[in-house]
Amino acid sequence: MSKRPGKILKEFDINFTNSMFYNKSEHIKYDDKYFSIKDEILDIINNQIED
């Protein structure tokens, strides 16, 4: 979500929550895909702060 006025900057099609809760597995937090998406989201957030 962008700064004001808020708009969606990017949508992520992920299934981490289902993997963690329905499969009762927390290994997803150590998966490379998880870190990659997390870094991308943080980059989007940090770029909004700098603007």
XYZ file of C-alpha atoms in Angstrom:
51
model
C 0.000 0.000 0.000
C 1.374 3.369 -0.959
C 1.428 6.519 1.092
C -1.538 8.852 0.930
C -3.678 8.442 -1.015
C -3.313 4.728 -0.374
C -3.186 2.427 -3.354
C -2.033 -1.151 -3.818
C 1.540 -1.160 -5.110
C 1.911 -4.910 -5.527
C -0.010 -8.063 -4.728
C 1.722 -11.207 -3.552
C 0.164 -14.622 -4.145
C 1.565 -16.527 -1.180
C 0.441 -19.442 0.931
C 2.682 -19.142 4.000
C -0.109 -18.817 6.551
C -1.871 -21.949 5.382
C 1.410 -23.837 5.386
C 2.188 -22.757 8.925
C -1.189 -23.283 10.551
C -2.870 -26.070 8.629
C 0.242 -28.194 8.240
C 1.490 -27.185 11.694
C 4.883 -26.443 10.217
C 7.020 -23.441 11.034
C 9.836 -24.415 8.673
C 8.412 -21.948 6.145
C 10.024 -19.116 8.148
C 13.424 -20.456 7.107
C 12.593 -21.003 3.450
C 14.476 -18.994 0.807
C 11.207 -18.018 -0.908
C 9.927 -16.577 2.386
C 13.055 -14.432 2.794
C 12.934 -13.306 -0.813
C 9.330 -12.103 -0.558
C 9.935 -10.589 2.873
C 12.897 -8.596 1.491
C 10.841 -7.414 -1.473
C 8.024 -6.222 0.808
C 10.470 -4.423 3.081
C 12.069 -2.733 0.056
C 8.644 -1.469 -1.051
C 7.928 -0.142 2.455
C 11.342 1.499 2.818
C 11.053 3.154 -0.595
C 7.773 4.707 0.541
C 9.454 6.110 3.655
C 12.306 7.669 1.652
C 10.001 9.426 -0.843
